[in-house]
Tab-separated table of C-alpha atoms and ligand atoms in Angstrom:
chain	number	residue	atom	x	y	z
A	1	UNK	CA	97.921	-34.136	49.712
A	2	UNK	CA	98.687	-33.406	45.989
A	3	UNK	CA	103.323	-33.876	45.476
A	4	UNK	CA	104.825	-31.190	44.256
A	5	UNK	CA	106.205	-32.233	40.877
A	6	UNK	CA	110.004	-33.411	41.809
A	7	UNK	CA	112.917	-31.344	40.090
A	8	UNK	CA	115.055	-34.027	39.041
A	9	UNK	CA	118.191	-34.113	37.160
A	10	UNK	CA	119.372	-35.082	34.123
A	11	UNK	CA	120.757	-38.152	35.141
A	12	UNK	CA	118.604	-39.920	37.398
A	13	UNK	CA	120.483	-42.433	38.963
A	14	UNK	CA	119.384	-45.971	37.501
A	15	UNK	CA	120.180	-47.661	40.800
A	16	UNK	CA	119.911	-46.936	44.207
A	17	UNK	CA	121.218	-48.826	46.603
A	18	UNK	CA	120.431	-48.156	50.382
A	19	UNK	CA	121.997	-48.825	53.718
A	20	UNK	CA	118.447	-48.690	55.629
A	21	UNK	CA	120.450	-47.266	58.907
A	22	UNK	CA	119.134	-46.020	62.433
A	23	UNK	CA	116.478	-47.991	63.274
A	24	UNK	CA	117.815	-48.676	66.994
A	25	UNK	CA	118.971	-44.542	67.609
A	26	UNK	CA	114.632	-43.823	66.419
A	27	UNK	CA	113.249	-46.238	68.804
A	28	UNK	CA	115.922	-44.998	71.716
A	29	UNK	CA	114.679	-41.480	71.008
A	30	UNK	CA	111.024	-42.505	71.784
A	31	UNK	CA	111.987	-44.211	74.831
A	32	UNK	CA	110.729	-47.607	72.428
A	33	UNK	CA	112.645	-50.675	72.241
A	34	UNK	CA	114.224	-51.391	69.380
A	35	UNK	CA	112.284	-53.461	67.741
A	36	UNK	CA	109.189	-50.870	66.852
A	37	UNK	CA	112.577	-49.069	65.494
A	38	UNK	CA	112.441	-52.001	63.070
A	39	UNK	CA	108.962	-51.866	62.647
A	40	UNK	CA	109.120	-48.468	61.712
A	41	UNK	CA	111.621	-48.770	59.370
A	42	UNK	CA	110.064	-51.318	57.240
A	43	UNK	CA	106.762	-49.263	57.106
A	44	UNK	CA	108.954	-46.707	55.760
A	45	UNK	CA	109.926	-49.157	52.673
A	46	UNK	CA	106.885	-48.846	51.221
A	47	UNK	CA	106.802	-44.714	50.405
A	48	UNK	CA	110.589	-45.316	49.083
A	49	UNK	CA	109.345	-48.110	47.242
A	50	UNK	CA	106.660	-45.903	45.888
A	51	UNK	CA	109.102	-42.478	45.026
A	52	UNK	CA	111.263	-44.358	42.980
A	53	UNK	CA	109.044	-45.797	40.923
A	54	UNK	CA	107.954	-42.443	40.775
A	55	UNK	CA	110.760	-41.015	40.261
A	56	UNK	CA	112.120	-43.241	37.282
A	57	UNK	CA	114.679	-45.264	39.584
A	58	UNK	CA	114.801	-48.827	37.752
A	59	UNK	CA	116.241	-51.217	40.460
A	60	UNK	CA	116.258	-50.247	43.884
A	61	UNK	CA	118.571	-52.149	46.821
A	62	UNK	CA	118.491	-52.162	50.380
A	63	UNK	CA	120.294	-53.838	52.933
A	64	UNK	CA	117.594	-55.279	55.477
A	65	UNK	CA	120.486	-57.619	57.627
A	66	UNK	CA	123.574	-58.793	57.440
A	67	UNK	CA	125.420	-61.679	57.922
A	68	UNK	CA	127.595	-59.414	60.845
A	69	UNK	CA	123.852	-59.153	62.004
A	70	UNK	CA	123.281	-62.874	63.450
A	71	UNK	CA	125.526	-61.302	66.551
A	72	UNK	CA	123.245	-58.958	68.174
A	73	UNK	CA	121.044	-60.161	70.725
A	74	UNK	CA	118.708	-63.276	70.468
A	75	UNK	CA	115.952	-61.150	70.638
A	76	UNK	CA	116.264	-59.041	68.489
A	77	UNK	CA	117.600	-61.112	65.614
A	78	UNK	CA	114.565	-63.433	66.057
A	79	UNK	CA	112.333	-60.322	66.358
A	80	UNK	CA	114.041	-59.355	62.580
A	81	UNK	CA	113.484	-62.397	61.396
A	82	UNK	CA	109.272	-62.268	62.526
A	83	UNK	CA	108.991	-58.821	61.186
A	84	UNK	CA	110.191	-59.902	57.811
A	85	UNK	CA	108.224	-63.041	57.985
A	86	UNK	CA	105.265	-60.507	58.353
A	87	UNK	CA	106.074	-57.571	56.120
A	88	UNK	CA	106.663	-60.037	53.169
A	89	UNK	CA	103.399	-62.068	53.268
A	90	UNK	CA	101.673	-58.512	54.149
A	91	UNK	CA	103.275	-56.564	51.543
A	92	UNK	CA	103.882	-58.823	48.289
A	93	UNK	CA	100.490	-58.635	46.789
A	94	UNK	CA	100.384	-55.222	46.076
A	95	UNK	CA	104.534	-55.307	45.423
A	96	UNK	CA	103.519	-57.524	42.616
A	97	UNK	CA	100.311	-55.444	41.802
A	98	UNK	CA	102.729	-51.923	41.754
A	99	UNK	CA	104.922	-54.616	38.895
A	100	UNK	CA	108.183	-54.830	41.456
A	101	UNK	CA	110.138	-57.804	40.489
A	102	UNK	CA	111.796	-58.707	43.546
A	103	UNK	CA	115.447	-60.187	43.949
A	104	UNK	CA	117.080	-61.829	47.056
A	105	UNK	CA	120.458	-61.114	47.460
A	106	UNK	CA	122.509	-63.380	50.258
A	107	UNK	CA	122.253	-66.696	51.355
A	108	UNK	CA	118.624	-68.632	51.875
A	109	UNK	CA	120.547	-71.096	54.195
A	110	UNK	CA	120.259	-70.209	57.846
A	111	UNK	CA	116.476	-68.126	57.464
A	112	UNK	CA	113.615	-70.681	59.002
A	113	UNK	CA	111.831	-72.593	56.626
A	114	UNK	CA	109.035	-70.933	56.719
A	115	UNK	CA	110.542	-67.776	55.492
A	116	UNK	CA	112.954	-69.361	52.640
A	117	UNK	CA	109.338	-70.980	51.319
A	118	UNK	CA	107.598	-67.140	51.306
A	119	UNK	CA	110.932	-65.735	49.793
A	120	UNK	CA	110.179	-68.289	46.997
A	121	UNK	CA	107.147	-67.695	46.226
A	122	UNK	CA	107.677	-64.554	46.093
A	123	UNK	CA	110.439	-64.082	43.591
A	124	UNK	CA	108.315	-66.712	41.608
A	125	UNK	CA	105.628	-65.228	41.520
A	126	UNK	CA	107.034	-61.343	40.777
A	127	UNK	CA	109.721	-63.094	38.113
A	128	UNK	CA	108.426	-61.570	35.023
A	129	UNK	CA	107.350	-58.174	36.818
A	130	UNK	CA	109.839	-54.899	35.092
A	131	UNK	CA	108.915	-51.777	36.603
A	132	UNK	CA	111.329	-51.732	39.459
A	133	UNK	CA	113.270	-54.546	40.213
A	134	UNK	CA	113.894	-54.925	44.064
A	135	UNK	CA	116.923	-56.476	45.602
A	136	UNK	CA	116.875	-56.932	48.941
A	137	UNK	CA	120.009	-57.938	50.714
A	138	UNK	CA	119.053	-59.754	53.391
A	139	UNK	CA	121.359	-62.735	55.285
A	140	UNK	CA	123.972	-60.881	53.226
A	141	UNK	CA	127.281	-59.978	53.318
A	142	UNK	CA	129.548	-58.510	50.625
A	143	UNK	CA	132.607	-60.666	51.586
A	144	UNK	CA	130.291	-64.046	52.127
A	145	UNK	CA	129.185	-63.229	48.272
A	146	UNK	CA	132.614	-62.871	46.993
A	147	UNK	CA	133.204	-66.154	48.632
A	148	UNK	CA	130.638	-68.074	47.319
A	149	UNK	CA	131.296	-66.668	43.701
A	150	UNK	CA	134.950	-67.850	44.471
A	151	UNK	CA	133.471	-71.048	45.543
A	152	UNK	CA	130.913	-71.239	42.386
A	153	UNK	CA	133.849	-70.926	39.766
A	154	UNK	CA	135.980	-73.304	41.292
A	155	UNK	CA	133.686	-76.090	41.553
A	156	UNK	CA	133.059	-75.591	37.759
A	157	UNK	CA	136.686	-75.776	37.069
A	158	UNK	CA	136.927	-72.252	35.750
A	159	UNK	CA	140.495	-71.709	33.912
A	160	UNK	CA	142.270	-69.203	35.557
A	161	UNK	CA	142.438	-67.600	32.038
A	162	UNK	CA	138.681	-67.457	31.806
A	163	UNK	CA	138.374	-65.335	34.652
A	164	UNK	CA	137.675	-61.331	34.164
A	165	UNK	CA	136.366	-58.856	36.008
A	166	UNK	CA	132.727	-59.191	33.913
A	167	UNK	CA	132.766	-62.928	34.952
A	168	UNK	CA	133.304	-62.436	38.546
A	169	UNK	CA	130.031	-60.250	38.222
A	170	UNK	CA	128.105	-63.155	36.882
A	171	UNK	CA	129.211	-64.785	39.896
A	172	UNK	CA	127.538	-62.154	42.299
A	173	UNK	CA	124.125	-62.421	44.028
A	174	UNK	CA	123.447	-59.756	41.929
A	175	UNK	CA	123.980	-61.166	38.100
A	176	UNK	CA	122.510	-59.214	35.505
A	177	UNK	CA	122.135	-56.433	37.170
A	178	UNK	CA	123.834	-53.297	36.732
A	179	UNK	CA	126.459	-51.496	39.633
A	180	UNK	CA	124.617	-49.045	41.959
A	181	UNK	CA	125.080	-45.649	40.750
A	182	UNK	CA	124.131	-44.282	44.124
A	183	UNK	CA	124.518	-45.614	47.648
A	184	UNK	CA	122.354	-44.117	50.065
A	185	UNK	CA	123.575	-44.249	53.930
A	186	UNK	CA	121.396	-42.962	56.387
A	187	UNK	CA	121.560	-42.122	60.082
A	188	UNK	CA	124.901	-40.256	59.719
A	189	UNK	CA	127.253	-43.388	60.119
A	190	UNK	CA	129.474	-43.293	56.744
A	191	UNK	CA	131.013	-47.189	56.424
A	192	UNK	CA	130.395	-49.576	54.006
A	193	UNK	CA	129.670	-52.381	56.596
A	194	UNK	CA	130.197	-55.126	54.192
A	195	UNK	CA	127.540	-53.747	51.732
A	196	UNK	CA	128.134	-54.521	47.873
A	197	UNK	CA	132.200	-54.148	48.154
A	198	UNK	CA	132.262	-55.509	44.692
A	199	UNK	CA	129.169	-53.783	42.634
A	200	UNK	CA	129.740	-49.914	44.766
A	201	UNK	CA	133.359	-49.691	43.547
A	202	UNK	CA	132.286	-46.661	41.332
A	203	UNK	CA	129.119	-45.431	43.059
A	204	UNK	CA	128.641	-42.610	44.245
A	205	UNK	CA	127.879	-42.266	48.095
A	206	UNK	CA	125.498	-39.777	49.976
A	207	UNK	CA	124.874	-39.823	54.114
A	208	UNK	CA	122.429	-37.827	55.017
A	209	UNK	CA	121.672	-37.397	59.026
A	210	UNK	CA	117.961	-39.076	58.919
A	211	UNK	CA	117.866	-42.049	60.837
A	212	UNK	CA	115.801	-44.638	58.576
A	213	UNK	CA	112.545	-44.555	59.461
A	214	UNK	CA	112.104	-40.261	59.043
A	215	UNK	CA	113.854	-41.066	55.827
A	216	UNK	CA	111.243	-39.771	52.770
A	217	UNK	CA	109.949	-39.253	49.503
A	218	UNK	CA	111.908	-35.505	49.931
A	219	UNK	CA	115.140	-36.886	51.548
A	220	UNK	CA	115.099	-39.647	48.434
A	221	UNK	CA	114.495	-36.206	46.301
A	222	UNK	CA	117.589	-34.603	47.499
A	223	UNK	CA	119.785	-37.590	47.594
A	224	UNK	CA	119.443	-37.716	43.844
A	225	UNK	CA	119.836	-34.247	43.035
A	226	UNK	CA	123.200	-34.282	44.661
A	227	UNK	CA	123.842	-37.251	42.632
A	228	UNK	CA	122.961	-34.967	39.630
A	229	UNK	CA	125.825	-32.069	40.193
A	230	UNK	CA	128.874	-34.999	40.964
A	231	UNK	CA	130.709	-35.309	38.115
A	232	UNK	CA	131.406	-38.950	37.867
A	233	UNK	CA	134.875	-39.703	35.872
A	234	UNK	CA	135.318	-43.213	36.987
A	235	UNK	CA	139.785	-42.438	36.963
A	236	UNK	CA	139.462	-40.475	33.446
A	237	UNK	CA	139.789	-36.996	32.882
A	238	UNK	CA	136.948	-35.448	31.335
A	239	UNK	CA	136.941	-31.800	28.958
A	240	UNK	CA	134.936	-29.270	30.127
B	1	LIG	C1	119.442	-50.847	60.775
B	1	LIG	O1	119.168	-50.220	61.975
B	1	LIG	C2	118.664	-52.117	60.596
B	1	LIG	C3	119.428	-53.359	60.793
B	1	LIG	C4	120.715	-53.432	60.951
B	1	LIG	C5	118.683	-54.604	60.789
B	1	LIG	P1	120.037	-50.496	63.274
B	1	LIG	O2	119.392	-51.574	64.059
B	1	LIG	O3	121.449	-50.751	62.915
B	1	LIG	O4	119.907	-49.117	64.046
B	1	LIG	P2	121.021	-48.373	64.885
B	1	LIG	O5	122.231	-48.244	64.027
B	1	LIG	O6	121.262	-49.220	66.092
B	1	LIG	O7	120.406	-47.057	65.220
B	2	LIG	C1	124.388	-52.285	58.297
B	2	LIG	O1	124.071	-51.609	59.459
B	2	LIG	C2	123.417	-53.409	58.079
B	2	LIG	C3	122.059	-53.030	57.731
B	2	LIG	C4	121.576	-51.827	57.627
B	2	LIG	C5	121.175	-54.146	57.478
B	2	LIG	P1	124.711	-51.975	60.880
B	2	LIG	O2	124.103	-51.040	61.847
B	2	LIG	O3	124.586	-53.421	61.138
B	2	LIG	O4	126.264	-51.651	60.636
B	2	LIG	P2	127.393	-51.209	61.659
B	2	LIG	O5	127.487	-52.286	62.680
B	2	LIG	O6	126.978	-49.911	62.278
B	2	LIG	O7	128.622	-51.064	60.815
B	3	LIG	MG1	123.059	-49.566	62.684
């Protein structure tokens, strides 16, 4: 079926960060278990993927497990961990193919072997790759990150006079890359849960209803045009 040409605003939102949310609520709704929640929900990845390059969206972040996440259930956090395994040795051919340049954010320590080698690979492989540049936050945690910055700078023997805001950036998982202008939360919940405390301090922050995996090319759509009519001041006051 032919897409209706988007109406986007004048300020498309260079990056999108998204809290990938309600995976567990769309399986329990189907009478599934959670897991083919999960499943579903990375399927979904790929159309996002695909409407933001469309759409002119230049780095794209989602938040695929925390750190908070090692506490659920055995199963399910070694079900995760498969699924990922899976969707990244399925998926980053034609990733690299589409020109995605793909980032991990978090901690490789503590992911199987197996799946630290394939994350490897893969950002090796996609390093040069500029058409959208995906971070996925995955064994991450916004406070761990901070910490290990913390931990970075002092090992270094940073003066405390060296330290600024813009160097404490460099520090982050996500160095060189520029602060989410729009955080995406879906299912309804609206917390941060530990997502990009430092980088989201000015974004702008949307929750729309849609549990993840129902969450589409349209829903994407109308997250960024209410990004287009906030009027972002970061604490100034601006003339009309
Ligand atoms: C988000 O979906 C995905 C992960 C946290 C890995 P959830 O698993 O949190 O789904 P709900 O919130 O239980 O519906
Ligand atoms: C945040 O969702 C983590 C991811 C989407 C990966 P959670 O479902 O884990 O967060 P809480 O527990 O509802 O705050
Ligand atoms: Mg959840």
């Amino acid at each position: 079926m032919a897409k209706d040409k988007p109406k986007l605003p004048d300020q498309v939102p260079q990056h999108i960060a998204i809290i990938m949310d309600g995976n567990g609520r769309w399986a329990k709704q189907r009478g599934l278990p959670r897991l083919a929640g999960h499943r579903a929900g990375t399927d979904n990845l790929r159309r996002i993927i695909e409407a933001c390059v469309e759409f002119g969206v230049k780095y794209l972040t989602i938040y695929a497990f925390s750190t908070e996440n090692w506490g659920r259930p055995e199963d399910e956090v070694s079900g995760l961990m498969s699924i990922f395994d899976e969707v990244f040795e399925r998926e980053l051919t034609e990733l690299h193919r589409q020109g995605v340049q793909l980032r991990h954010l978090g901690r490789l320590e503590g992911l199987r072997e197996s799946l630290r080698e394939k994350v490897r690979n893969g950002l090796e492989l996609t390093k040069n790759n500029n058409r959208l540049v995906l971070n996925v936050a995955f064994n991450y945690g916004g406070r761990d990150e901070i910490v290990h910055a913390i931990k970075s700078m002092l090992k270094e023997s940073m003066a405390p006079g060296a330290v600024t805001e813009d160097l404490v950036s460099r520090y982050l998982y996500t160095s060189g890359i520029p602060d989410p202008d729009l955080v995406i939360r879906t299912s309804g919940e609206q917390r941060i849960s530990n997502f990009l405390i430092w980088q989201a301090a000015y974004a702008e922050w949307v929750f729309p209803e849609t549990l993840w995996p129902d969450f589409g090319r349209e829903e994407l759509l109308a997250a960024i045009q209410e990004f287009g009519r906030r009027e972002r001041r970061f604490g100034l006051i601006l003339e009309h």
